[in-house]
CSV table of C-alpha atoms and ligand atoms in Angstrom, one decimal:
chain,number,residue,atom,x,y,z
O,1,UNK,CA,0.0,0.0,0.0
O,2,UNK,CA,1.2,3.4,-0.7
O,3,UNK,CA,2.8,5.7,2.2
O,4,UNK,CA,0.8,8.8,1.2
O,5,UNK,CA,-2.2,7.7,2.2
O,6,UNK,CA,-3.9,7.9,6.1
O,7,UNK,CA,-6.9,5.7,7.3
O,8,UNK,CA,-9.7,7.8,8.1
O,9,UNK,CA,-12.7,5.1,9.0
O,10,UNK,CA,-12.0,1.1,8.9
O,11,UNK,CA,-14.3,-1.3,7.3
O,12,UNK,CA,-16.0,-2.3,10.4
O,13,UNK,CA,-16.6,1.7,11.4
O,14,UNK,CA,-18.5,2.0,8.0
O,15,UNK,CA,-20.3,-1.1,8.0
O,16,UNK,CA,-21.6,0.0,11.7
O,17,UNK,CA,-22.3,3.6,10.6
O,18,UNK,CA,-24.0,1.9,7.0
O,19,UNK,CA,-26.4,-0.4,8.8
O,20,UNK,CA,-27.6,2.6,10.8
O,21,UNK,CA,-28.0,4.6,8.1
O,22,UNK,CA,-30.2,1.5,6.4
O,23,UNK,CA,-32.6,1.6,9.7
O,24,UNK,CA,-32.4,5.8,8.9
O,25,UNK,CA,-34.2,5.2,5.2
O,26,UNK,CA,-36.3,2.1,6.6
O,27,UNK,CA,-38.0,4.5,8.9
O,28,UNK,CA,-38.7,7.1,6.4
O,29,UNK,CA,-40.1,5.5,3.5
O,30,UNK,CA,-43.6,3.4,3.0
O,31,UNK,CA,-42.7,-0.1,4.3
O,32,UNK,CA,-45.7,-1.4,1.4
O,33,UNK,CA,-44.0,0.4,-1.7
O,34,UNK,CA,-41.0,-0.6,-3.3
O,35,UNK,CA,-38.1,1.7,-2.9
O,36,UNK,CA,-35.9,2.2,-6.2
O,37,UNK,CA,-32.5,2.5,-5.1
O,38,UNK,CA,-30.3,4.2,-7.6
O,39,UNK,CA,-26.1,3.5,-7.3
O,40,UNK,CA,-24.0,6.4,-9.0
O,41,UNK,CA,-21.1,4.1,-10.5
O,42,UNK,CA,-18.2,3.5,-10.2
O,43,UNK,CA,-17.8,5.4,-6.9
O,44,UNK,CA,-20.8,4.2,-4.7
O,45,UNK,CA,-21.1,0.7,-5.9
O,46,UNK,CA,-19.3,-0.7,-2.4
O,47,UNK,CA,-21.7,1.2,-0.5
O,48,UNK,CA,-24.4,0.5,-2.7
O,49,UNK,CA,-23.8,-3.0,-2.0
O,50,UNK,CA,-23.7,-2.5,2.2
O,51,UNK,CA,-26.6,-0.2,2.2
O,52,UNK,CA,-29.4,-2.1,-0.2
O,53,UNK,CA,-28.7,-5.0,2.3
O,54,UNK,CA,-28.9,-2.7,5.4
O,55,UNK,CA,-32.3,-1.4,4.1
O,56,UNK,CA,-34.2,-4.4,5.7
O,57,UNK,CA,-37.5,-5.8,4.8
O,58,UNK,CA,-38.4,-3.4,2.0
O,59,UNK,CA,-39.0,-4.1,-1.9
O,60,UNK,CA,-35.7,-2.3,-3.3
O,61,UNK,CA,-35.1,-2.3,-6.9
O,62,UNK,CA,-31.6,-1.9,-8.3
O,63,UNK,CA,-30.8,1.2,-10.8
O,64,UNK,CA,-27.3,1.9,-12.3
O,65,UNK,CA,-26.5,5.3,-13.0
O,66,UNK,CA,-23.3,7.2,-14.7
O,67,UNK,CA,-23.8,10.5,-14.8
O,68,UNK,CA,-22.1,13.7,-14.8
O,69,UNK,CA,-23.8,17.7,-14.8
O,70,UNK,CA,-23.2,20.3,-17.4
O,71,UNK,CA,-21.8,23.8,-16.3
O,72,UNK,CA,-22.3,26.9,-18.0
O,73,UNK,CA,-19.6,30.0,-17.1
O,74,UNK,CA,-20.9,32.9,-16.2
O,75,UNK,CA,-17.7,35.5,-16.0
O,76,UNK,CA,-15.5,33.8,-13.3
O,77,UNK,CA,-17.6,31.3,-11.6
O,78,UNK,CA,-18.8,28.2,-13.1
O,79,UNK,CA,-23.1,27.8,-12.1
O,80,UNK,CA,-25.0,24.1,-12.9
O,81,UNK,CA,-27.6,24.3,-15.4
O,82,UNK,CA,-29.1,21.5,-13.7
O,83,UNK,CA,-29.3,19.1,-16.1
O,84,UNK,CA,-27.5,16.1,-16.3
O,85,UNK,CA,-24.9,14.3,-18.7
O,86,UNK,CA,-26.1,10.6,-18.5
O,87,UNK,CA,-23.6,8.5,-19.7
O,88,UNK,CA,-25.1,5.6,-18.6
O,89,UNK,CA,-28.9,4.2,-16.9
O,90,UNK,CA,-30.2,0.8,-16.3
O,91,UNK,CA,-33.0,2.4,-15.8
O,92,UNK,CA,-36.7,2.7,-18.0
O,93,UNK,CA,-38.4,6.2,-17.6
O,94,UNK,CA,-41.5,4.0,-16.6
O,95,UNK,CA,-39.7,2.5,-13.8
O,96,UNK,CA,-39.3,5.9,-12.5
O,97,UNK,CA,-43.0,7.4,-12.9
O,98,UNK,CA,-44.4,7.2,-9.4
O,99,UNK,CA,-41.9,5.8,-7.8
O,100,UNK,CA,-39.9,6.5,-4.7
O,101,UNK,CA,-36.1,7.0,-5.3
O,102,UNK,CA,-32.9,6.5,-3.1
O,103,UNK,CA,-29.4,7.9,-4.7
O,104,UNK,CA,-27.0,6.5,-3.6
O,105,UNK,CA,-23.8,8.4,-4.1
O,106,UNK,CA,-19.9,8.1,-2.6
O,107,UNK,CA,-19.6,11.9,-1.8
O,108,UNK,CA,-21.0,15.0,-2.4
O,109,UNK,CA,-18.1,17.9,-3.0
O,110,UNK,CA,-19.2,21.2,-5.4
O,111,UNK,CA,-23.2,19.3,-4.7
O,112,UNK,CA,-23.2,19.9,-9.1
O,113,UNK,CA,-23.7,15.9,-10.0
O,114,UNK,CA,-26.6,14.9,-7.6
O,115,UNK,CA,-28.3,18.3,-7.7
O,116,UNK,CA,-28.7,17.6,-11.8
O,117,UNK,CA,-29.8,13.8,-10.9
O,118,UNK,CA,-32.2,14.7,-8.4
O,119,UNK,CA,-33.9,17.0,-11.0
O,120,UNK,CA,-33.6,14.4,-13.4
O,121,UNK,CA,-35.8,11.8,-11.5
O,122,UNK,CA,-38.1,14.7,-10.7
O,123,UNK,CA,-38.2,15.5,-14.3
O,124,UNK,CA,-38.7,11.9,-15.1
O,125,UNK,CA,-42.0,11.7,-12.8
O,126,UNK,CA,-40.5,10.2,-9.3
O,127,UNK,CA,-42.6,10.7,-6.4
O,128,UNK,CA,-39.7,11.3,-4.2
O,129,UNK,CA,-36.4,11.9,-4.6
O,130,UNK,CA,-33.9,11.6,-1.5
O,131,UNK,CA,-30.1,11.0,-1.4
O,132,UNK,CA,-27.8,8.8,0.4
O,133,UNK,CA,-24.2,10.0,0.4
O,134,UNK,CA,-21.2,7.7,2.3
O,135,UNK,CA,-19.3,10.9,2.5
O,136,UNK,CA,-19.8,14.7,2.4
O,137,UNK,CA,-17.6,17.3,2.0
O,138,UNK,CA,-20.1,20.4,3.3
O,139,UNK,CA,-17.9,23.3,2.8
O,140,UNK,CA,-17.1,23.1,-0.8
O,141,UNK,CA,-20.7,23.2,-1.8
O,142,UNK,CA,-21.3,25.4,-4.6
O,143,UNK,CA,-25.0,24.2,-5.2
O,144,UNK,CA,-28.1,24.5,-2.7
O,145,UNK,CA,-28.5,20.8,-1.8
O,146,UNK,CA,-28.0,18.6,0.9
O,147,UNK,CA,-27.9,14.6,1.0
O,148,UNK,CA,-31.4,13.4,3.4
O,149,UNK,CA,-28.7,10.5,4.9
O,150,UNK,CA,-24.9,11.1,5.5
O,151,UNK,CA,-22.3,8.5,6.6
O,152,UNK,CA,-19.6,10.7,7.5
O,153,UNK,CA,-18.3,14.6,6.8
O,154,UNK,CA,-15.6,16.0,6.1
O,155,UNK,CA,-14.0,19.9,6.4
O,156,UNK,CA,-10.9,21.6,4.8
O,157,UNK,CA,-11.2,19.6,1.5
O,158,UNK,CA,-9.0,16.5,2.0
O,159,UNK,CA,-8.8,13.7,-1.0
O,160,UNK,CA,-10.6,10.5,-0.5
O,161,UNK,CA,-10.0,7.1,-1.9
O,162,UNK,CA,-10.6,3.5,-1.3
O,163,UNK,CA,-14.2,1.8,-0.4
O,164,UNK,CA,-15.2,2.3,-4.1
O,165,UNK,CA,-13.6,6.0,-4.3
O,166,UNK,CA,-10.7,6.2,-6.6
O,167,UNK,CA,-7.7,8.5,-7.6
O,168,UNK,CA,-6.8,7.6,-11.2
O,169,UNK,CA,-8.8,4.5,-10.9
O,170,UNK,CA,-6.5,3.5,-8.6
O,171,UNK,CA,-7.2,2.7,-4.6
O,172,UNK,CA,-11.2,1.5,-5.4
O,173,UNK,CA,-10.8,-2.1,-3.4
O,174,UNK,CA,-9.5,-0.7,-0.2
O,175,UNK,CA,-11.4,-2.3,2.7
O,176,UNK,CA,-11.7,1.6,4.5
O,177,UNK,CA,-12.2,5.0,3.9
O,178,UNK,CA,-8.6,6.6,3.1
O,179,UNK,CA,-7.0,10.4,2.9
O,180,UNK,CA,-4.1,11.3,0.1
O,181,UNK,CA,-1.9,13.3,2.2
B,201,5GP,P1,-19.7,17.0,-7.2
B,201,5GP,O1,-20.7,17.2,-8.4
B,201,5GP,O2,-20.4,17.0,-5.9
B,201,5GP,O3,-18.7,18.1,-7.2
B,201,5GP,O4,-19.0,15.8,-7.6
B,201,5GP,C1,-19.1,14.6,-6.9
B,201,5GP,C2,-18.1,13.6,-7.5
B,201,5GP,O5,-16.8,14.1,-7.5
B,201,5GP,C3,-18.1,12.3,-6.7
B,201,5GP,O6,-19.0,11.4,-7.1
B,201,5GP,C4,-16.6,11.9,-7.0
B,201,5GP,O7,-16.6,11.1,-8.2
B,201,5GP,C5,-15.8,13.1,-7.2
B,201,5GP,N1,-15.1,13.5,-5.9
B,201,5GP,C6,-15.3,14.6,-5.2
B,201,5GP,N2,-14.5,14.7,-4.1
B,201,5GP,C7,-13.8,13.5,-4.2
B,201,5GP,C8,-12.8,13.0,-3.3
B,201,5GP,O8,-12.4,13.5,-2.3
B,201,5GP,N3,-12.3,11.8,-3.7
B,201,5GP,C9,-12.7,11.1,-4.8
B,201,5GP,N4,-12.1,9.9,-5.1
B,201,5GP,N5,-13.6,11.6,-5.7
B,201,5GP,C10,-14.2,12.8,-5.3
């Protein structure tokens, strides 16, 4: 393993902060309606995989999202259209009409990517949108939004890999939650 790298939370800290995260979103939706749980690859596809199975007796359907949001400059500062660049969905528009949507995202930074998918399943005719986030990194929010369910927070910017996050594709299979330092 590589020296510049620090272990911020160990597997067993995010599985125990994951699983009450799962009771969080059991609480809060309609036990009797199926719950369409939306993973935002490649990033969240290890916590994807914790949370669906911490989200206990509930219907969840699996979506598979890549997605990326547009900008538009305006002088200096760089302001989300809010619309998204879909590279890639699993999922049908009629899957979505109606239903009740969990994204499920590694970490929300500038807030630009899940701001544009939450108005994308809006758009699409979702009956509720909320958002899941492992990580967050509030202060470098440039959009108004905020994830309904956080694992953990982070201030001053720092560079997180491992547990599905990567830098340069690298560091994905770590078994924790890591800092480049
Ligand atoms: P946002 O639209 O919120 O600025 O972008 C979120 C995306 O930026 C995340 O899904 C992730 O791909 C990437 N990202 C932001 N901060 C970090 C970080 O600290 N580490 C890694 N690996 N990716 C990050």
């Amino acid at each position: 393993m590589a020296e510049n790298i620090e272990q911020l939370y160990t597997q067993s800290q995010i599985t125990e902060r994951v699983k009450e995260m799962g009771a969080e979103i059991c609480a809060d939706f309609i036990p009797s309606k199926p719950l369409l749980a939306i993973c935002v690859i490649k990033g969240a596809v290890l916590f994807y995989a914790d949370l669906v199975k911490a989200i206990r007796d509930r219907d969840v359907r699996f979506g598979f999202v890549a997605a990326s949001s547009y900008y538009s400059a305006t002088g200096d500062r760089m302001l989300s259209t809010g619309t998204v660049n879909m590279k890639y969905s699993s999922v049908d528009d009629s899957e979505i009409v109606g239903a009740d949507v969990l994204i499920v995202e590694d970490i929300i930074d500038t807030g630009r990517t899940l701001k544009a998918l939450k108005e994308y399943f809006y758009e699409k005719g979702a009956n509720m949108v909320k958002i899941a986030t492992l990580l967050n990194k509030p202060d470098c929010r440039v959009v108004d939004i905020e994830p309904d369910y956080c694992g953990f927070s982070f201030y001053n910017n720092p560079y997180i890999i491992g547990y599905g996050l990567d830098n340069a594709q690298q560091y994905r299979n770590l078994d924790g939650v890591y800092k480049i330092k």
